[in-house]
mmCIF file of C-alpha atoms in Angstrom:
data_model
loop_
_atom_site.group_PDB
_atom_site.id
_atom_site.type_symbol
_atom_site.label_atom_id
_atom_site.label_comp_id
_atom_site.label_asym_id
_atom_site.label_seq_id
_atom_site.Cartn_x
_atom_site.Cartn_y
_atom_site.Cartn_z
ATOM 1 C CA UNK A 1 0.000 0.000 0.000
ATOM 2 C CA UNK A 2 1.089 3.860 -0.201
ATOM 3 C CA UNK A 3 1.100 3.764 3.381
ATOM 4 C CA UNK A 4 3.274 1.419 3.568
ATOM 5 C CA UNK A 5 5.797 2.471 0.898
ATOM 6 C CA UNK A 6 6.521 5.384 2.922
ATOM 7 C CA UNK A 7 7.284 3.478 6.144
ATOM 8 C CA UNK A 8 10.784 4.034 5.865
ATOM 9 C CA UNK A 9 10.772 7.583 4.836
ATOM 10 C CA UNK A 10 8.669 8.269 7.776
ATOM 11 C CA UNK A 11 10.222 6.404 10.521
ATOM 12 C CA UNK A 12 13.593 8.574 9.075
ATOM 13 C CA UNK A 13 11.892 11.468 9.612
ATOM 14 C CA UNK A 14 10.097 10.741 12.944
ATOM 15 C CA UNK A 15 13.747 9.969 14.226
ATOM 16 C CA UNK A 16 14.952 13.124 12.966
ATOM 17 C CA UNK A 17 12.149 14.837 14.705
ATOM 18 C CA UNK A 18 13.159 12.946 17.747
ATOM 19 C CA UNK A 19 16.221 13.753 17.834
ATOM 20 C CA UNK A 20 15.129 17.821 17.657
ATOM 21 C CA UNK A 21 16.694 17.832 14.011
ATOM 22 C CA UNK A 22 13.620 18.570 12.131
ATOM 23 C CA UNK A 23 9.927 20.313 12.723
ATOM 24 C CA UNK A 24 7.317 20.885 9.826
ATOM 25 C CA UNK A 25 4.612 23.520 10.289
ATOM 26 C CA UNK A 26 1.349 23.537 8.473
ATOM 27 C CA UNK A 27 0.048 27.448 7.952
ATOM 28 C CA UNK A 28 -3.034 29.372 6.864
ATOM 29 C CA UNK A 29 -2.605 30.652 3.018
ATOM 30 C CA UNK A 30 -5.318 33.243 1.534
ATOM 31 C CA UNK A 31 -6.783 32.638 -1.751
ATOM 32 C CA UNK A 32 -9.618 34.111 -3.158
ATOM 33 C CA UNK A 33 -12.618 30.981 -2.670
ATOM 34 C CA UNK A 34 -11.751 31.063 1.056
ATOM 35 C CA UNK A 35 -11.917 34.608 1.247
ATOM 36 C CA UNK A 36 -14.978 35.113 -0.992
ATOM 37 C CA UNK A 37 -17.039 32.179 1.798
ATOM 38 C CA UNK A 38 -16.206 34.460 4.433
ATOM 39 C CA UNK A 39 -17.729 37.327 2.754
ATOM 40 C CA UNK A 40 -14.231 38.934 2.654
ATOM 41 C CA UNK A 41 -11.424 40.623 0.000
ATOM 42 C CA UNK A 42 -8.557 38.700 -0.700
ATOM 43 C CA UNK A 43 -6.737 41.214 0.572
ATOM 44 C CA UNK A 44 -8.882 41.722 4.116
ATOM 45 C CA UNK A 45 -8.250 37.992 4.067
ATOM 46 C CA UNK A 46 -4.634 38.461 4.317
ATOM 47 C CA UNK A 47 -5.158 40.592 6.724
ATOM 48 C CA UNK A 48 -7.134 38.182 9.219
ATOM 49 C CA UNK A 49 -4.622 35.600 8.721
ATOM 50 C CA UNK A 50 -1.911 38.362 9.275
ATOM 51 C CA UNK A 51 -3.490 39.431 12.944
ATOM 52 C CA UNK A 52 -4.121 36.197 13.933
ATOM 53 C CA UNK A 53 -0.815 34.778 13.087
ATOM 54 C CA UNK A 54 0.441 37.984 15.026
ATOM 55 C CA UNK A 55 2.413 39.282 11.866
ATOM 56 C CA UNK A 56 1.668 42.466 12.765
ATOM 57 C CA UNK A 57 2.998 42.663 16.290
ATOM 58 C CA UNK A 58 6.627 43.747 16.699
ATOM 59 C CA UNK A 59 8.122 40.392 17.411
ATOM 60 C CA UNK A 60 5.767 37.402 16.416
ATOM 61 C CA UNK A 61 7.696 34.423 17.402
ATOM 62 C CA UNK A 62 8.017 35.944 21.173
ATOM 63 C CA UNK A 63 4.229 36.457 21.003
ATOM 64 C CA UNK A 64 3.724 32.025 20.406
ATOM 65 C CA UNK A 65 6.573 31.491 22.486
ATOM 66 C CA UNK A 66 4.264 33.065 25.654
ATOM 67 C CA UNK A 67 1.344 31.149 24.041
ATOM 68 C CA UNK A 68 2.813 28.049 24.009
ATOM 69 C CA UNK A 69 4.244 28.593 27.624
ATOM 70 C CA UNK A 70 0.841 29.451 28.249
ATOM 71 C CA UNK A 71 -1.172 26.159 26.429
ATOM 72 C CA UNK A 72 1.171 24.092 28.207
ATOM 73 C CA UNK A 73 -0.129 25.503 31.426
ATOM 74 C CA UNK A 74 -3.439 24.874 30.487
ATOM 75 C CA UNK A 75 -2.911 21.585 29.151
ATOM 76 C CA UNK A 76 -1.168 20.415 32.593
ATOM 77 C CA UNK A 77 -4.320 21.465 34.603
ATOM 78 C CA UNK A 78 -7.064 19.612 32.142
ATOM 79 C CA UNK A 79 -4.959 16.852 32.557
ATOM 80 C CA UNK A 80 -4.534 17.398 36.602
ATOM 81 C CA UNK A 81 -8.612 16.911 36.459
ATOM 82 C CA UNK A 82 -10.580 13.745 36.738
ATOM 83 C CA UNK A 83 -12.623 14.679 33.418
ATOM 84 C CA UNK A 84 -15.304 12.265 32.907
ATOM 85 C CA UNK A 85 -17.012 13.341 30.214
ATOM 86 C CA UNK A 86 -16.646 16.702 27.447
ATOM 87 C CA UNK A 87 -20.102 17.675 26.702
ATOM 88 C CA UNK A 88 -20.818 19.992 23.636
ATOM 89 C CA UNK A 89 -24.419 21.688 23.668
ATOM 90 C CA UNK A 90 -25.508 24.051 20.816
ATOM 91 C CA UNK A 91 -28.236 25.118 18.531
ATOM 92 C CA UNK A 92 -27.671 21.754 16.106
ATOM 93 C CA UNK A 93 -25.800 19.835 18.265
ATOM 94 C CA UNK A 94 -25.807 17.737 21.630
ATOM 95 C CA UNK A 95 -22.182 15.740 21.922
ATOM 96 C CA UNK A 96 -20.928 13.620 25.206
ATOM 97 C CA UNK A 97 -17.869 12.158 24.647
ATOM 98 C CA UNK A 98 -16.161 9.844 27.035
ATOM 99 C CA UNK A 99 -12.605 10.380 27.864
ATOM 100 C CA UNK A 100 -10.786 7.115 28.381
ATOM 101 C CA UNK A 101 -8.573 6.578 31.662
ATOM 102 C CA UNK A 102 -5.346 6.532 29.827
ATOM 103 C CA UNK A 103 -6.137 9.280 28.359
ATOM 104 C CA UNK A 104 -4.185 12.436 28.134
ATOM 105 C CA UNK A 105 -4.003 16.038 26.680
ATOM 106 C CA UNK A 106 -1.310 17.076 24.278
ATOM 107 C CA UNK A 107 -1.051 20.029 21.876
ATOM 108 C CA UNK A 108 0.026 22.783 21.755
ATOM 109 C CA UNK A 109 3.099 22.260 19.532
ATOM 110 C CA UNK A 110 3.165 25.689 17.513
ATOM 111 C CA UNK A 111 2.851 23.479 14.380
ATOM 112 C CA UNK A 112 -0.424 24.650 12.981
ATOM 113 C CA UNK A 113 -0.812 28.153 12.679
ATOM 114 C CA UNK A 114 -2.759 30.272 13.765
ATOM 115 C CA UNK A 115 -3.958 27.461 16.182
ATOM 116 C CA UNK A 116 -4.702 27.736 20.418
ATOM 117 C CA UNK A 117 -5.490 23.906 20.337
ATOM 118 C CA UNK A 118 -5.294 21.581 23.334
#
Protein backbone atom coordinates (compact mmCIF):
# COMPACT_ATOMS: atom_id res chain seq x y z
CA UNK A 1 0.00 0.00 0.00
CA UNK A 2 1.09 3.86 -0.20
CA UNK A 3 1.10 3.76 3.38
CA UNK A 4 3.27 1.42 3.57
CA UNK A 5 5.80 2.47 0.90
CA UNK A 6 6.52 5.38 2.92
CA UNK A 7 7.28 3.48 6.14
CA UNK A 8 10.78 4.03 5.87
CA UNK A 9 10.77 7.58 4.84
CA UNK A 10 8.67 8.27 7.78
CA UNK A 11 10.22 6.40 10.52
CA UNK A 12 13.59 8.57 9.08
CA UNK A 13 11.89 11.47 9.61
CA UNK A 14 10.10 10.74 12.94
CA UNK A 15 13.75 9.97 14.23
CA UNK A 16 14.95 13.12 12.97
CA UNK A 17 12.15 14.84 14.71
CA UNK A 18 13.16 12.95 17.75
CA UNK A 19 16.22 13.75 17.83
CA UNK A 20 15.13 17.82 17.66
CA UNK A 21 16.69 17.83 14.01
CA UNK A 22 13.62 18.57 12.13
CA UNK A 23 9.93 20.31 12.72
CA UNK A 24 7.32 20.88 9.83
CA UNK A 25 4.61 23.52 10.29
CA UNK A 26 1.35 23.54 8.47
CA UNK A 27 0.05 27.45 7.95
CA UNK A 28 -3.03 29.37 6.86
CA UNK A 29 -2.60 30.65 3.02
CA UNK A 30 -5.32 33.24 1.53
CA UNK A 31 -6.78 32.64 -1.75
CA UNK A 32 -9.62 34.11 -3.16
CA UNK A 33 -12.62 30.98 -2.67
CA UNK A 34 -11.75 31.06 1.06
CA UNK A 35 -11.92 34.61 1.25
CA UNK A 36 -14.98 35.11 -0.99
CA UNK A 37 -17.04 32.18 1.80
CA UNK A 38 -16.21 34.46 4.43
CA UNK A 39 -17.73 37.33 2.75
CA UNK A 40 -14.23 38.93 2.65
CA UNK A 41 -11.42 40.62 0.00
CA UNK A 42 -8.56 38.70 -0.70
CA UNK A 43 -6.74 41.21 0.57
CA UNK A 44 -8.88 41.72 4.12
CA UNK A 45 -8.25 37.99 4.07
CA UNK A 46 -4.63 38.46 4.32
CA UNK A 47 -5.16 40.59 6.72
CA UNK A 48 -7.13 38.18 9.22
CA UNK A 49 -4.62 35.60 8.72
CA UNK A 50 -1.91 38.36 9.27
CA UNK A 51 -3.49 39.43 12.94
CA UNK A 52 -4.12 36.20 13.93
CA UNK A 53 -0.81 34.78 13.09
CA UNK A 54 0.44 37.98 15.03
CA UNK A 55 2.41 39.28 11.87
CA UNK A 56 1.67 42.47 12.77
CA UNK A 57 3.00 42.66 16.29
CA UNK A 58 6.63 43.75 16.70
CA UNK A 59 8.12 40.39 17.41
CA UNK A 60 5.77 37.40 16.42
CA UNK A 61 7.70 34.42 17.40
CA UNK A 62 8.02 35.94 21.17
CA UNK A 63 4.23 36.46 21.00
CA UNK A 64 3.72 32.02 20.41
CA UNK A 65 6.57 31.49 22.49
CA UNK A 66 4.26 33.06 25.65
CA UNK A 67 1.34 31.15 24.04
CA UNK A 68 2.81 28.05 24.01
CA UNK A 69 4.24 28.59 27.62
CA UNK A 70 0.84 29.45 28.25
CA UNK A 71 -1.17 26.16 26.43
CA UNK A 72 1.17 24.09 28.21
CA UNK A 73 -0.13 25.50 31.43
CA UNK A 74 -3.44 24.87 30.49
CA UNK A 75 -2.91 21.58 29.15
CA UNK A 76 -1.17 20.42 32.59
CA UNK A 77 -4.32 21.47 34.60
CA UNK A 78 -7.06 19.61 32.14
CA UNK A 79 -4.96 16.85 32.56
CA UNK A 80 -4.53 17.40 36.60
CA UNK A 81 -8.61 16.91 36.46
CA UNK A 82 -10.58 13.75 36.74
CA UNK A 83 -12.62 14.68 33.42
CA UNK A 84 -15.30 12.26 32.91
CA UNK A 85 -17.01 13.34 30.21
CA UNK A 86 -16.65 16.70 27.45
CA UNK A 87 -20.10 17.67 26.70
CA UNK A 88 -20.82 19.99 23.64
CA UNK A 89 -24.42 21.69 23.67
CA UNK A 90 -25.51 24.05 20.82
CA UNK A 91 -28.24 25.12 18.53
CA UNK A 92 -27.67 21.75 16.11
CA UNK A 93 -25.80 19.84 18.27
CA UNK A 94 -25.81 17.74 21.63
CA UNK A 95 -22.18 15.74 21.92
CA UNK A 96 -20.93 13.62 25.21
CA UNK A 97 -17.87 12.16 24.65
CA UNK A 98 -16.16 9.84 27.04
CA UNK A 99 -12.60 10.38 27.86
CA UNK A 100 -10.79 7.11 28.38
CA UNK A 101 -8.57 6.58 31.66
CA UNK A 102 -5.35 6.53 29.83
CA UNK A 103 -6.14 9.28 28.36
CA UNK A 104 -4.19 12.44 28.13
CA UNK A 105 -4.00 16.04 26.68
CA UNK A 106 -1.31 17.08 24.28
CA UNK A 107 -1.05 20.03 21.88
CA UNK A 108 0.03 22.78 21.76
CA UNK A 109 3.10 22.26 19.53
CA UNK A 110 3.16 25.69 17.51
CA UNK A 111 2.85 23.48 14.38
CA UNK A 112 -0.42 24.65 12.98
CA UNK A 113 -0.81 28.15 12.68
CA UNK A 114 -2.76 30.27 13.76
CA UNK A 115 -3.96 27.46 16.18
CA UNK A 116 -4.70 27.74 20.42
CA UNK A 117 -5.49 23.91 20.34
CA UNK A 118 -5.29 21.58 23.33
Amino acid sequence: TARDSKKQYRDWLNAKENAGKFTWTIALWGVEAKAAEVGLSLEAYWQQIIKACFLDEADPVAHWRKISVEQEHIRQALNQMKIQWVHAVGADLDLKVKIGSERSWNGGSGRNIPSFEI
